[in-house]
Amino acid sequence: MPKPNKQRIIARNRKARFDYAFDRFFEAGIALEGWEVKSLRAGKANLTDSYVIMENGEAFLKGLRIDPLASASTHVEPDAERARKLLLHNHELGQIYSATQTKGRTCIALSIYWRAHLVKCEIGLAVGRKKVDKRNLLRERETKREQERTLRSR
């Protein structure tokens, strides 16, 4: 799966890569309303604590917060934290459903970005990391930084 351009990213869930170990990634479309697209163009999205749930064979993104613009239409009552339907192929839905039925596995939203004129969401199947694993990850990052510093100074 190609990585999204850095300029085109709307929101990113940075803490998810620290809290979870990912083994499978999917790209999904999101069913949005007009006011939500306008808010996303203004960068008013927050992915923190967002996750994917399966209901009736469909995937929904919960926890995504899209704040409405002040100039939103008066005849629409915006719900900033509504569940948004994810647009995936049937075989991908099956893979996500079977993986999330396993104990300790979950599906987390990692980023929202523009692909041409469409809004896409990168989601990943994850296993939660233990506190010890998080400490080891921090230690590895720190040693990698130290090595890079020493190479630059030479």
PDB file of C-alpha atoms in Angstrom:
ATOM      1  CA  MET A   1       0.000   0.000   0.000  1.00  0.00           C
ATOM      2  CA  PRO A   2       1.509   3.353  -0.973  1.00  0.00           C
ATOM      3  CA  LYS A   3       2.084   5.831   1.798  1.00  0.00           C
ATOM      4  CA  PRO A   4       0.105   9.086   1.674  1.00  0.00           C
ATOM      5  CA  ASN A   5       1.926  12.318   0.869  1.00  0.00           C
ATOM      6  CA  LYS A   6       2.946  14.296   3.933  1.00  0.00           C
ATOM      7  CA  GLN A   7       1.272  17.489   2.671  1.00  0.00           C
ATOM      8  CA  ARG A   8      -1.984  15.645   2.099  1.00  0.00           C
ATOM      9  CA  ILE A   9      -2.404  14.180   5.598  1.00  0.00           C
ATOM     10  CA  ILE A  10      -5.384  15.628   7.456  1.00  0.00           C
ATOM     11  CA  ALA A  11      -4.882  13.965  10.858  1.00  0.00           C
ATOM     12  CA  ARG A  12      -2.644  11.289  12.322  1.00  0.00           C
ATOM     13  CA  ASN A  13      -2.992   9.104  15.413  1.00  0.00           C
ATOM     14  CA  ARG A  14       0.624   9.274  16.568  1.00  0.00           C
ATOM     15  CA  LYS A  15       0.079   7.597  19.925  1.00  0.00           C
ATOM     16  CA  ALA A  16      -1.361   4.465  18.318  1.00  0.00           C
ATOM     17  CA  ARG A  17       2.012   3.354  16.898  1.00  0.00           C
ATOM     18  CA  PHE A  18       3.453   3.552  20.416  1.00  0.00           C
ATOM     19  CA  ASP A  19       0.581   1.811  22.218  1.00  0.00           C
ATOM     20  CA  TYR A  20      -0.023  -0.974  19.685  1.00  0.00           C
ATOM     21  CA  ALA A  21       1.950  -3.370  17.501  1.00  0.00           C
ATOM     22  CA  PHE A  22       0.446  -3.497  13.999  1.00  0.00           C
ATOM     23  CA  ASP A  23       0.651  -6.429  11.627  1.00  0.00           C
ATOM     24  CA  ARG A  24      -1.858  -5.622   8.865  1.00  0.00           C
ATOM     25  CA  PHE A  25      -2.948  -2.333   7.272  1.00  0.00           C
ATOM     26  CA  PHE A  26      -5.974  -1.368   5.172  1.00  0.00           C
ATOM     27  CA  GLU A  27      -7.005   1.719   3.237  1.00  0.00           C
ATOM     28  CA  ALA A  28     -10.681   2.573   3.564  1.00  0.00           C
ATOM     29  CA  GLY A  29     -12.902   5.306   2.236  1.00  0.00           C
ATOM     30  CA  ILE A  30     -15.102   7.215   4.671  1.00  0.00           C
ATOM     31  CA  ALA A  31     -18.763   8.096   4.109  1.00  0.00           C
ATOM     32  CA  LEU A  32     -18.931  11.794   5.044  1.00  0.00           C
ATOM     33  CA  GLU A  33     -21.470  14.594   4.968  1.00  0.00           C
ATOM     34  CA  GLY A  34     -20.817  17.900   3.212  1.00  0.00           C
ATOM     35  CA  TRP A  35     -20.042  19.912   6.335  1.00  0.00           C
ATOM     36  CA  GLU A  36     -17.519  17.251   7.410  1.00  0.00           C
ATOM     37  CA  VAL A  37     -15.580  17.552   4.154  1.00  0.00           C
ATOM     38  CA  LYS A  38     -15.409  21.329   4.555  1.00  0.00           C
ATOM     39  CA  SER A  39     -14.146  20.925   8.115  1.00  0.00           C
ATOM     40  CA  LEU A  40     -11.530  18.409   6.991  1.00  0.00           C
ATOM     41  CA  ARG A  41     -10.276  20.884   4.385  1.00  0.00           C
ATOM     42  CA  ALA A  42      -9.822  23.334   7.273  1.00  0.00           C
ATOM     43  CA  GLY A  43      -7.922  20.642   9.251  1.00  0.00           C
ATOM     44  CA  LYS A  44     -10.446  20.296  12.083  1.00  0.00           C
ATOM     45  CA  ALA A  45     -10.116  16.538  12.726  1.00  0.00           C
ATOM     46  CA  ASN A  46      -8.873  14.580  15.729  1.00  0.00           C
ATOM     47  CA  LEU A  47      -8.111  10.846  15.512  1.00  0.00           C
ATOM     48  CA  THR A  48      -7.014  10.271  19.106  1.00  0.00           C
ATOM     49  CA  ASP A  49      -8.751   7.234  20.651  1.00  0.00           C
ATOM     50  CA  SER A  50     -10.500   6.301  17.401  1.00  0.00           C
ATOM     51  CA  TYR A  51     -11.184   2.654  16.602  1.00  0.00           C
ATOM     52  CA  VAL A  52     -13.153   0.470  14.193  1.00  0.00           C
ATOM     53  CA  ILE A  53     -16.159  -1.617  15.169  1.00  0.00           C
ATOM     54  CA  MET A  54     -18.099  -4.144  13.102  1.00  0.00           C
ATOM     55  CA  GLU A  55     -21.908  -4.025  13.056  1.00  0.00           C
ATOM     56  CA  ASN A  56     -24.115  -6.089  10.722  1.00  0.00           C
ATOM     57  CA  GLY A  57     -21.208  -6.896   8.418  1.00  0.00           C
ATOM     58  CA  GLU A  58     -20.163  -3.246   8.039  1.00  0.00           C
ATOM     59  CA  ALA A  59     -17.237  -1.342   9.533  1.00  0.00           C
ATOM     60  CA  PHE A  60     -17.742   1.924  11.407  1.00  0.00           C
ATOM     61  CA  LEU A  61     -15.148   4.387  12.658  1.00  0.00           C
ATOM     62  CA  LYS A  62     -15.839   5.527  16.220  1.00  0.00           C
ATOM     63  CA  GLY A  63     -14.026   8.245  18.123  1.00  0.00           C
ATOM     64  CA  LEU A  64     -13.137  10.392  15.108  1.00  0.00           C
ATOM     65  CA  ARG A  65     -13.926  13.985  16.012  1.00  0.00           C
ATOM     66  CA  ILE A  66     -14.586  16.454  13.209  1.00  0.00           C
ATOM     67  CA  ASP A  67     -15.368  19.876  14.620  1.00  0.00           C
ATOM     68  CA  PRO A  68     -17.926  21.816  12.568  1.00  0.00           C
ATOM     69  CA  LEU A  69     -16.990  25.159  11.085  1.00  0.00           C
ATOM     70  CA  ALA A  70     -18.608  28.286  12.487  1.00  0.00           C
ATOM     71  CA  SER A  71     -20.004  28.976   9.028  1.00  0.00           C
ATOM     72  CA  ALA A  72     -21.797  25.617   8.824  1.00  0.00           C
ATOM     73  CA  SER A  73     -25.287  25.622   7.390  1.00  0.00           C
ATOM     74  CA  THR A  74     -28.140  26.425   9.771  1.00  0.00           C
ATOM     75  CA  HIS A  75     -30.413  23.593   8.592  1.00  0.00           C
ATOM     76  CA  VAL A  76     -27.869  20.894   9.511  1.00  0.00           C
ATOM     77  CA  GLU A  77     -27.275  19.805  13.100  1.00  0.00           C
ATOM     78  CA  PRO A  78     -23.656  18.610  13.064  1.00  0.00           C
ATOM     79  CA  ASP A  79     -22.701  15.690  15.296  1.00  0.00           C
ATOM     80  CA  ALA A  80     -18.933  15.927  15.739  1.00  0.00           C
ATOM     81  CA  GLU A  81     -18.447  12.387  17.072  1.00  0.00           C
ATOM     82  CA  ARG A  82     -20.921  10.297  15.095  1.00  0.00           C
ATOM     83  CA  ALA A  83     -19.939   6.830  13.855  1.00  0.00           C
ATOM     84  CA  ARG A  84     -18.795   7.076  10.240  1.00  0.00           C
ATOM     85  CA  LYS A  85     -19.113   4.171   7.844  1.00  0.00           C
ATOM     86  CA  LEU A  86     -15.892   2.825   6.353  1.00  0.00           C
ATOM     87  CA  LEU A  87     -15.973   1.732   2.725  1.00  0.00           C
ATOM     88  CA  LEU A  88     -14.078  -1.550   2.340  1.00  0.00           C
ATOM     89  CA  HIS A  89     -14.211  -4.627   0.109  1.00  0.00           C
ATOM     90  CA  ASN A  90     -16.058  -7.693   1.419  1.00  0.00           C
ATOM     91  CA  HIS A  91     -12.886  -9.770   1.800  1.00  0.00           C
ATOM     92  CA  GLU A  92     -11.281  -6.954   3.829  1.00  0.00           C
ATOM     93  CA  LEU A  93     -14.359  -6.732   6.055  1.00  0.00           C
ATOM     94  CA  GLY A  94     -14.117 -10.485   6.637  1.00  0.00           C
ATOM     95  CA  GLN A  95     -10.443 -10.257   7.555  1.00  0.00           C
ATOM     96  CA  ILE A  96     -11.083  -7.414  10.001  1.00  0.00           C
ATOM     97  CA  TYR A  97     -14.063  -9.179  11.560  1.00  0.00           C
ATOM     98  CA  SER A  98     -12.226 -12.480  12.059  1.00  0.00           C
ATOM     99  CA  ALA A  99      -9.146 -10.739  13.461  1.00  0.00           C
ATOM    100  CA  THR A 100     -11.085  -8.602  15.948  1.00  0.00           C
ATOM    101  CA  GLN A 101     -12.938 -11.665  17.280  1.00  0.00           C
ATOM    102  CA  THR A 102      -9.597 -12.943  18.598  1.00  0.00           C
ATOM    103  CA  LYS A 103      -8.887 -11.928  22.176  1.00  0.00           C
ATOM    104  CA  GLY A 104      -6.452  -9.028  22.485  1.00  0.00           C
ATOM    105  CA  ARG A 105      -6.794  -7.883  18.859  1.00  0.00           C
ATOM    106  CA  THR A 106      -8.366  -4.614  17.770  1.00  0.00           C
ATOM    107  CA  CYS A 107      -8.609  -2.375  14.733  1.00  0.00           C
ATOM    108  CA  ILE A 108      -7.292   1.189  15.122  1.00  0.00           C
ATOM    109  CA  ALA A 109      -7.443   4.220  12.807  1.00  0.00           C
ATOM    110  CA  LEU A 110      -3.938   5.528  12.084  1.00  0.00           C
ATOM    111  CA  SER A 111      -4.398   8.467   9.740  1.00  0.00           C
ATOM    112  CA  ILE A 112      -6.837  10.349   7.531  1.00  0.00           C
ATOM    113  CA  TYR A 113      -5.574  11.794   4.273  1.00  0.00           C
ATOM    114  CA  TRP A 114      -6.588  13.028   0.828  1.00  0.00           C
ATOM    115  CA  ARG A 115      -6.169  10.686  -2.126  1.00  0.00           C
ATOM    116  CA  ALA A 116      -6.994  12.897  -5.130  1.00  0.00           C
ATOM    117  CA  HIS A 117     -10.371  14.389  -4.130  1.00  0.00           C
ATOM    118  CA  LEU A 118     -11.351  11.503  -1.812  1.00  0.00           C
ATOM    119  CA  VAL A 119     -10.854  11.206   1.946  1.00  0.00           C
ATOM    120  CA  LYS A 120      -9.172   7.942   2.907  1.00  0.00           C
ATOM    121  CA  CYS A 121      -8.466   6.372   6.278  1.00  0.00           C
ATOM    122  CA  GLU A 122      -5.548   4.075   7.063  1.00  0.00           C
ATOM    123  CA  ILE A 123      -6.565   1.459   9.603  1.00  0.00           C
ATOM    124  CA  GLY A 124      -4.493  -1.310  11.126  1.00  0.00           C
ATOM    125  CA  LEU A 125      -5.053  -4.574  12.949  1.00  0.00           C
ATOM    126  CA  ALA A 126      -3.241  -4.325  16.243  1.00  0.00           C
ATOM    127  CA  VAL A 127      -2.248  -6.033  19.449  1.00  0.00           C
ATOM    128  CA  GLY A 128      -1.784  -3.881  22.535  1.00  0.00           C
ATOM    129  CA  ARG A 129       1.759  -3.467  23.814  1.00  0.00           C
ATOM    130  CA  LYS A 130       2.658  -4.135  27.420  1.00  0.00           C
ATOM    131  CA  LYS A 131       4.446  -1.518  29.527  1.00  0.00           C
ATOM    132  CA  VAL A 132       7.738  -3.428  29.269  1.00  0.00           C
ATOM    133  CA  ASP A 133       7.490  -3.500  25.467  1.00  0.00           C
ATOM    134  CA  LYS A 134       6.892   0.261  25.420  1.00  0.00           C
ATOM    135  CA  ARG A 135       9.992   0.831  27.568  1.00  0.00           C
ATOM    136  CA  ASN A 136      12.070  -1.353  25.263  1.00  0.00           C
ATOM    137  CA  LEU A 137      10.776   0.553  22.248  1.00  0.00           C
ATOM    138  CA  LEU A 138      11.787   3.870  23.837  1.00  0.00           C
ATOM    139  CA  ARG A 139      15.208   2.462  24.710  1.00  0.00           C
ATOM    140  CA  GLU A 140      15.731   1.268  21.112  1.00  0.00           C
ATOM    141  CA  ARG A 141      14.733   4.662  19.713  1.00  0.00           C
ATOM    142  CA  GLU A 142      17.116   6.428  22.066  1.00  0.00           C
ATOM    143  CA  THR A 143      20.066   4.206  21.113  1.00  0.00           C
ATOM    144  CA  LYS A 144      19.275   4.716  17.428  1.00  0.00           C
ATOM    145  CA  ARG A 145      19.298   8.500  17.952  1.00  0.00           C
ATOM    146  CA  GLU A 146      22.625   8.268  19.781  1.00  0.00           C
ATOM    147  CA  GLN A 147      24.146   6.291  16.913  1.00  0.00           C
ATOM    148  CA  GLU A 148      22.906   8.828  14.362  1.00  0.00           C
ATOM    149  CA  ARG A 149      24.358  11.690  16.421  1.00  0.00           C
ATOM    150  CA  THR A 150      27.756  10.057  16.608  1.00  0.00           C
ATOM    151  CA  LEU A 151      27.768   9.403  12.863  1.00  0.00           C
ATOM    152  CA  ARG A 152      26.863  13.036  12.140  1.00  0.00           C
ATOM    153  CA  SER A 153      29.590  14.386  14.414  1.00  0.00           C
ATOM    154  CA  ARG A 154      32.341  12.407  12.645  1.00  0.00           C
TER     155      ARG A 154
END
